[in-house]
Amino acid sequence: MSLEDIIQKVILYNPDADLQLLKRAFAFANEAHAGQKRNSGEPYITHPVAITTILTDLEMDMDTLVAGLLHDTVEDTGTTLEDIEKYFGREVAQLVDGVTKLSRLEYRSKEERQVENLRKMFLAMARDIRVVLIKLADRLHNMRTLQYHLEHKQREIALETLEIFAPLAHRLGIYRLKWELEDLALRFSNPEKYYELADLVARTREKREEYIRSIISVLHKKMMEVKINAEIQGRPKNLYSIYMKMQKQQLEFNQIYDVMAVRVLVDSVRDCYAVLGTVHTLWVPIPGRFKDYIAMPKSNMYQSLHTTVVSPQGDPLEIQIRTWEMHRTSEYGIAAHWRYKEGGGKDGDFDRKLSWLRQILDWQKDLKDAREFMESLKIDLFADVVFVFTPKGDVMEFPAGSTPLDFAYRVHTQVGHNCVGAKVNNKIVPLDYTLKNGDRVEVLTSKQSHGPSRDWLKIVKTSQAKTKIRQWFKKEQREDNINRGRELLEREIKKHGLEPDAIKSDKLTEYGQKMNLISLDDVYAAVGDGTVSASSLVNKLREEVVREGKQALVSEGIRVLLQQSESRPLPSWGKPTQGIRVRGVDNLLIRLAHCCNPVPGDDIVGYITRGRGVSIHREDCSNVESLLNEPDRLVEVAWDKDFHSPFQVRLEIVGADRAGLLSDIMSVLMELKMSANWVTARGRKDNTGVVEMILEMRNMDQLDYIINRFSRVQDVYSVNRRGQA
């Protein structure tokens, strides 16, 4: 697929599109990614072009297509969001920002990294749903080219796709993307089962297609008799849905009769119900297998009539009946409801259609624990649904298995807190009653209620209800936890022999923010409820305070010693040796100290050794403090600005001790066409792995870039420079 193919597709559905903008975006992305390669060996630009092609299939607007071409420029090149906004406008920049991962922050775990990326994506979705459409297109193309990754990486990405992105496509109603994502994920997560199923489907395809053709022929003849204009299609099920049905119902492939279904497309809602009546006169409907998603649409806007009848062969046959507009929505979901701005903005009930997203955002911003967030998100994305009625007759949708308590918290948080009972269909039911389709629910409340019970956490199903209950208990006990946490920290500070104000509140707050604890009270509360250990917190902060104090003293000591005689004019700088100039001296032997391995750009100090010339240390080197005892041997040194020779740097990379970590790190070097002079890797008792290597760098900018790239490798916790290069 090329830019010209994209342009031809755009012209078909949007003849007035600004094609020059698209061409400029392509040229910009092509230049930004110049020299970069995909794992397949193809030029990197093939990836954004493929994504934009998928977006044109969804008939997206020009800003989305431009953002699709530019989506990786901020993350993978030197381009900034300011550059994007300058050349392509604020809206495109916001879309690119929403898709860009939080690659420059440090995370304590792989799960936390994933959570923060998802949080950002959902918040960006709330502002503009097109963010997730770009993200889904990005994931789909990555899945299509997953064979070029290592086997463990293929499985990891495939499982994440099944857990997050395929359900997300489902919730947005984009079945065209959902089915392909699921099948590709099955292929890479369980290749043996995938190819076995593909072979079985292929072997029985001809027989099934002949059977479906006979059904279509009968239906088509009947539609002509009753004068209904209809198109009738056979619809094969995707492999993943067949696989899941076999797993859930413990069936063999030959026991599944709905590998194919029949779909009838008509012009109006009236015709939908007329076709339904006609179908039921042809074949006997199976009780309990009729679903009316036209009268009660799914939350992802899906509408259709589903009925299952006994076919002429005696097997169950599913028939779907919908209008052409419903069919378009079922294929493209939320994308089908995006209106170009030049056409008058989005449709009026757009926000209502995204109500499930608003609910996720309502509770997710209060969840700080990574595992809890992921568990809750998967429940909301995966759950089958039930539809129940309020006393006024309004329809509400809940995950299957929900209870009257979930209903109460959906109505209002206070209604949930004050709930003392419930009526379903005018009968008193227990709070752990499982709601069923069509139930009419009424909540009984009392102002004398003492609030939720901890047992409720085991009863409720929805993430929203669980979060509100947990918040109630946290708020009730917060003051006690804050006071307890403050006392524990003060006691720990005294235990270390420190003054009460030795560890300042701003340091506590700064450290707490690394753990998603926003305020000082949040830190105290976390210590008070045992989430954070007072001992480890004080130890870490004490080490940091001591280190910063020592660093400040050493730096000041060096400056005082080197400038103690202000009355004497300073000598001029000597000629450079190995990229170092010494004030007042030429032709000295220069040696870079192995203990700290200084590189151009570091603040440095010189020390005159006995018989080995001048040893160059970084000012923050741990050995510099002892050198202050011999001030006469310290000399002022500086990097020569014209020095451009390569220098060696030793890096220490710490991450999760997992198979493939070293391989992923080395693949970064291969991608950048760099080689390491020396590499070693080892595991540690705390389940972390350490990779150390010596690299040859041209300048500090290259060093900063390579550190940033290593930091973005999955499961890498920290990347630091070390001495002894």
Short mmCIF file of N, CA, C and O in Angstrom, two decimals, residues 531-580:
data_model
loop_
_atom_site.label_atom_id
_atom_site.label_comp_id
_atom_site.label_asym_id
_atom_site.label_seq_id
_atom_site.Cartn_x
_atom_site.Cartn_y
_atom_site.Cartn_z
N THR A 531 0.67 0.41 53.42
CA THR A 531 1.00 0.30 51.99
C THR A 531 2.47 0.60 51.75
O THR A 531 3.12 -0.02 50.90
N VAL A 532 3.01 1.56 52.51
CA VAL A 532 4.43 1.95 52.39
C VAL A 532 5.10 1.74 53.75
O VAL A 532 4.53 2.10 54.79
N SER A 533 6.30 1.17 53.74
CA SER A 533 7.05 0.94 54.98
C SER A 533 7.74 2.22 55.42
O SER A 533 8.48 2.84 54.66
N ALA A 534 7.50 2.64 56.69
CA ALA A 534 8.15 3.85 57.23
C ALA A 534 9.66 3.70 57.25
O ALA A 534 10.41 4.62 56.92
N SER A 535 10.13 2.50 57.59
CA SER A 535 11.57 2.25 57.68
C SER A 535 12.26 2.42 56.34
O SER A 535 13.25 3.14 56.21
N SER A 536 11.72 1.77 55.30
CA SER A 536 12.36 1.85 53.97
C SER A 536 12.26 3.26 53.41
O SER A 536 13.19 3.75 52.76
N LEU A 537 11.16 3.96 53.68
CA LEU A 537 10.99 5.33 53.19
C LEU A 537 12.03 6.25 53.80
O LEU A 537 12.70 7.01 53.10
N VAL A 538 12.20 6.19 55.12
CA VAL A 538 13.18 7.05 55.80
C VAL A 538 14.60 6.70 55.35
O VAL A 538 15.44 7.59 55.14
N ASN A 539 14.88 5.41 55.19
CA ASN A 539 16.22 5.00 54.73
C ASN A 539 16.56 5.59 53.37
O ASN A 539 17.64 6.13 53.17
N LYS A 540 15.61 5.49 52.43
CA LYS A 540 15.86 6.01 51.08
C LYS A 540 16.05 7.52 51.10
O LYS A 540 16.95 8.06 50.45
N LEU A 541 15.18 8.21 51.84
CA LEU A 541 15.27 9.66 51.87
C LEU A 541 16.54 10.12 52.59
O LEU A 541 17.17 11.10 52.21
N ARG A 542 16.92 9.39 53.63
CA ARG A 542 18.14 9.74 54.37
C ARG A 542 19.36 9.60 53.47
O ARG A 542 20.23 10.48 53.44
N GLU A 543 19.41 8.50 52.70
CA GLU A 543 20.53 8.31 51.78
C GLU A 543 20.59 9.43 50.75
O GLU A 543 21.67 9.94 50.43
N GLU A 544 19.42 9.85 50.26
CA GLU A 544 19.38 10.90 49.25
C GLU A 544 19.83 12.24 49.84
O GLU A 544 20.60 12.98 49.22
N VAL A 545 19.37 12.55 51.06
CA VAL A 545 19.75 13.80 51.71
C VAL A 545 21.25 13.84 51.97
O VAL A 545 21.94 14.84 51.72
N VAL A 546 21.79 12.71 52.48
CA VAL A 546 23.23 12.64 52.76
C VAL A 546 24.03 12.80 51.47
O VAL A 546 25.02 13.53 51.42
N ARG A 547 23.57 12.11 50.41
CA ARG A 547 24.30 12.18 49.14
C ARG A 547 24.28 13.59 48.57
O ARG A 547 25.30 14.09 48.11
N GLU A 548 23.12 14.25 48.61
CA GLU A 548 23.03 15.60 48.08
C GLU A 548 23.87 16.57 48.90
O GLU A 548 24.53 17.46 48.36
N GLY A 549 23.85 16.40 50.24
CA GLY A 549 24.64 17.27 51.11
C GLY A 549 26.13 17.12 50.85
O GLY A 549 26.87 18.11 50.76
N LYS A 550 26.56 15.86 50.73
CA LYS A 550 27.97 15.59 50.47
C LYS A 550 28.38 16.16 49.12
O LYS A 550 29.44 16.77 48.98
N GLN A 551 27.52 15.99 48.11
CA GLN A 551 27.82 16.49 46.78
C GLN A 551 27.98 18.01 46.81
O GLN A 551 28.91 18.56 46.21
N ALA A 552 27.07 18.68 47.51
CA ALA A 552 27.15 20.14 47.59
C ALA A 552 28.43 20.58 48.28
O ALA A 552 29.10 21.54 47.85
N LEU A 553 28.80 19.89 49.37
CA LEU A 553 30.02 20.24 50.09
C LEU A 553 31.27 20.03 49.24
O LEU A 553 32.18 20.86 49.22
N VAL A 554 31.30 18.91 48.55
CA VAL A 554 32.47 18.60 47.70
C VAL A 554 32.60 19.63 46.59
O VAL A 554 33.70 20.17 46.36
N SER A 555 31.51 19.93 45.89
CA SER A 555 31.56 20.90 44.79
C SER A 555 32.00 22.27 45.29
O SER A 555 32.82 22.94 44.66
N GLU A 556 31.47 22.67 46.44
CA GLU A 556 31.85 23.97 47.01
C GLU A 556 33.31 23.95 47.44
O GLU A 556 34.05 24.93 47.23
N GLY A 557 33.73 22.83 48.04
CA GLY A 557 35.13 22.72 48.48
C GLY A 557 36.09 22.84 47.32
O GLY A 557 37.14 23.50 47.41
N ILE A 558 35.75 22.22 46.19
CA ILE A 558 36.60 22.29 45.00
C ILE A 558 36.71 23.74 44.53
O ILE A 558 37.80 24.24 44.23
N ARG A 559 35.58 24.43 44.47
CA ARG A 559 35.60 25.80 43.98
C ARG A 559 36.39 26.73 44.90
O ARG A 559 37.14 27.60 44.44
N VAL A 560 36.25 26.53 46.20
CA VAL A 560 36.99 27.37 47.15
C VAL A 560 38.48 27.15 47.01
O VAL A 560 39.28 28.09 46.97
N LEU A 561 38.88 25.87 46.92
CA LEU A 561 40.31 25.54 46.81
C LEU A 561 40.93 26.06 45.52
O LEU A 561 42.07 26.52 45.50
N LEU A 562 40.16 25.97 44.43
CA LEU A 562 40.71 26.38 43.14
C LEU A 562 40.72 27.90 42.97
O LEU A 562 41.42 28.42 42.10
N GLN A 563 39.96 28.61 43.79
CA GLN A 563 39.89 30.06 43.64
C GLN A 563 40.24 30.78 44.95
O GLN A 563 39.77 31.88 45.22
N GLN A 564 41.05 30.13 45.80
CA GLN A 564 41.30 30.71 47.13
C GLN A 564 42.19 31.96 47.06
O GLN A 564 42.17 32.78 47.96
N SER A 565 42.95 32.11 46.01
CA SER A 565 43.81 33.28 45.92
C SER A 565 43.28 34.23 44.84
O SER A 565 43.71 34.19 43.70
N GLU A 566 42.32 35.05 45.21
CA GLU A 566 41.71 35.95 44.24
C GLU A 566 42.64 37.08 43.83
O GLU A 566 42.50 37.69 42.78
N SER A 567 43.62 37.40 44.72
CA SER A 567 44.54 38.50 44.42
C SER A 567 45.51 38.14 43.30
O SER A 567 45.98 38.99 42.56
N ARG A 568 45.79 36.82 43.17
CA ARG A 568 46.72 36.38 42.14
C ARG A 568 45.95 36.14 40.84
O ARG A 568 44.95 35.44 40.84
N PRO A 569 46.40 36.75 39.74
CA PRO A 569 45.68 36.53 38.48
C PRO A 569 45.71 35.07 38.06
O PRO A 569 46.71 34.38 38.25
N LEU A 570 44.56 34.60 37.54
CA LEU A 570 44.47 33.20 37.13
C LEU A 570 45.31 32.97 35.87
O LEU A 570 45.24 33.77 34.93
N PRO A 571 46.07 31.87 35.83
CA PRO A 571 46.84 31.58 34.62
C PRO A 571 45.90 31.17 33.48
O PRO A 571 44.77 30.77 33.70
N SER A 572 46.39 31.25 32.27
CA SER A 572 45.57 30.89 31.10
C SER A 572 45.50 29.37 30.98
O SER A 572 46.29 28.64 31.59
N TRP A 573 44.57 28.90 30.12
CA TRP A 573 44.41 27.47 29.90
C TRP A 573 45.53 26.94 29.02
O TRP A 573 45.97 27.58 28.06
N GLY A 574 46.03 25.74 29.37
CA GLY A 574 47.06 25.11 28.57
C GLY A 574 46.49 24.49 27.31
O GLY A 574 45.28 24.48 27.09
N LYS A 575 47.36 23.95 26.47
CA LYS A 575 46.93 23.29 25.25
C LYS A 575 46.21 21.98 25.59
O LYS A 575 46.56 21.32 26.57
N PRO A 576 45.25 21.61 24.76
CA PRO A 576 44.47 20.38 25.08
C PRO A 576 45.29 19.11 24.91
O PRO A 576 46.11 19.00 24.01
N THR A 577 45.09 18.18 25.82
CA THR A 577 45.67 16.84 25.74
C THR A 577 44.55 15.84 25.95
O THR A 577 43.88 15.87 26.98
N GLN A 578 44.33 14.95 24.96
CA GLN A 578 43.24 13.95 25.02
C GLN A 578 41.89 14.60 25.33
O GLN A 578 41.08 14.05 26.06
N GLY A 579 41.68 15.82 24.78
CA GLY A 579 40.40 16.49 24.96
C GLY A 579 40.26 17.24 26.27
O GLY A 579 39.20 17.75 26.58
N ILE A 580 41.34 17.34 27.06
CA ILE A 580 41.29 18.01 28.37
C ILE A 580 42.28 19.19 28.38
O ILE A 580 43.43 19.05 27.95
#
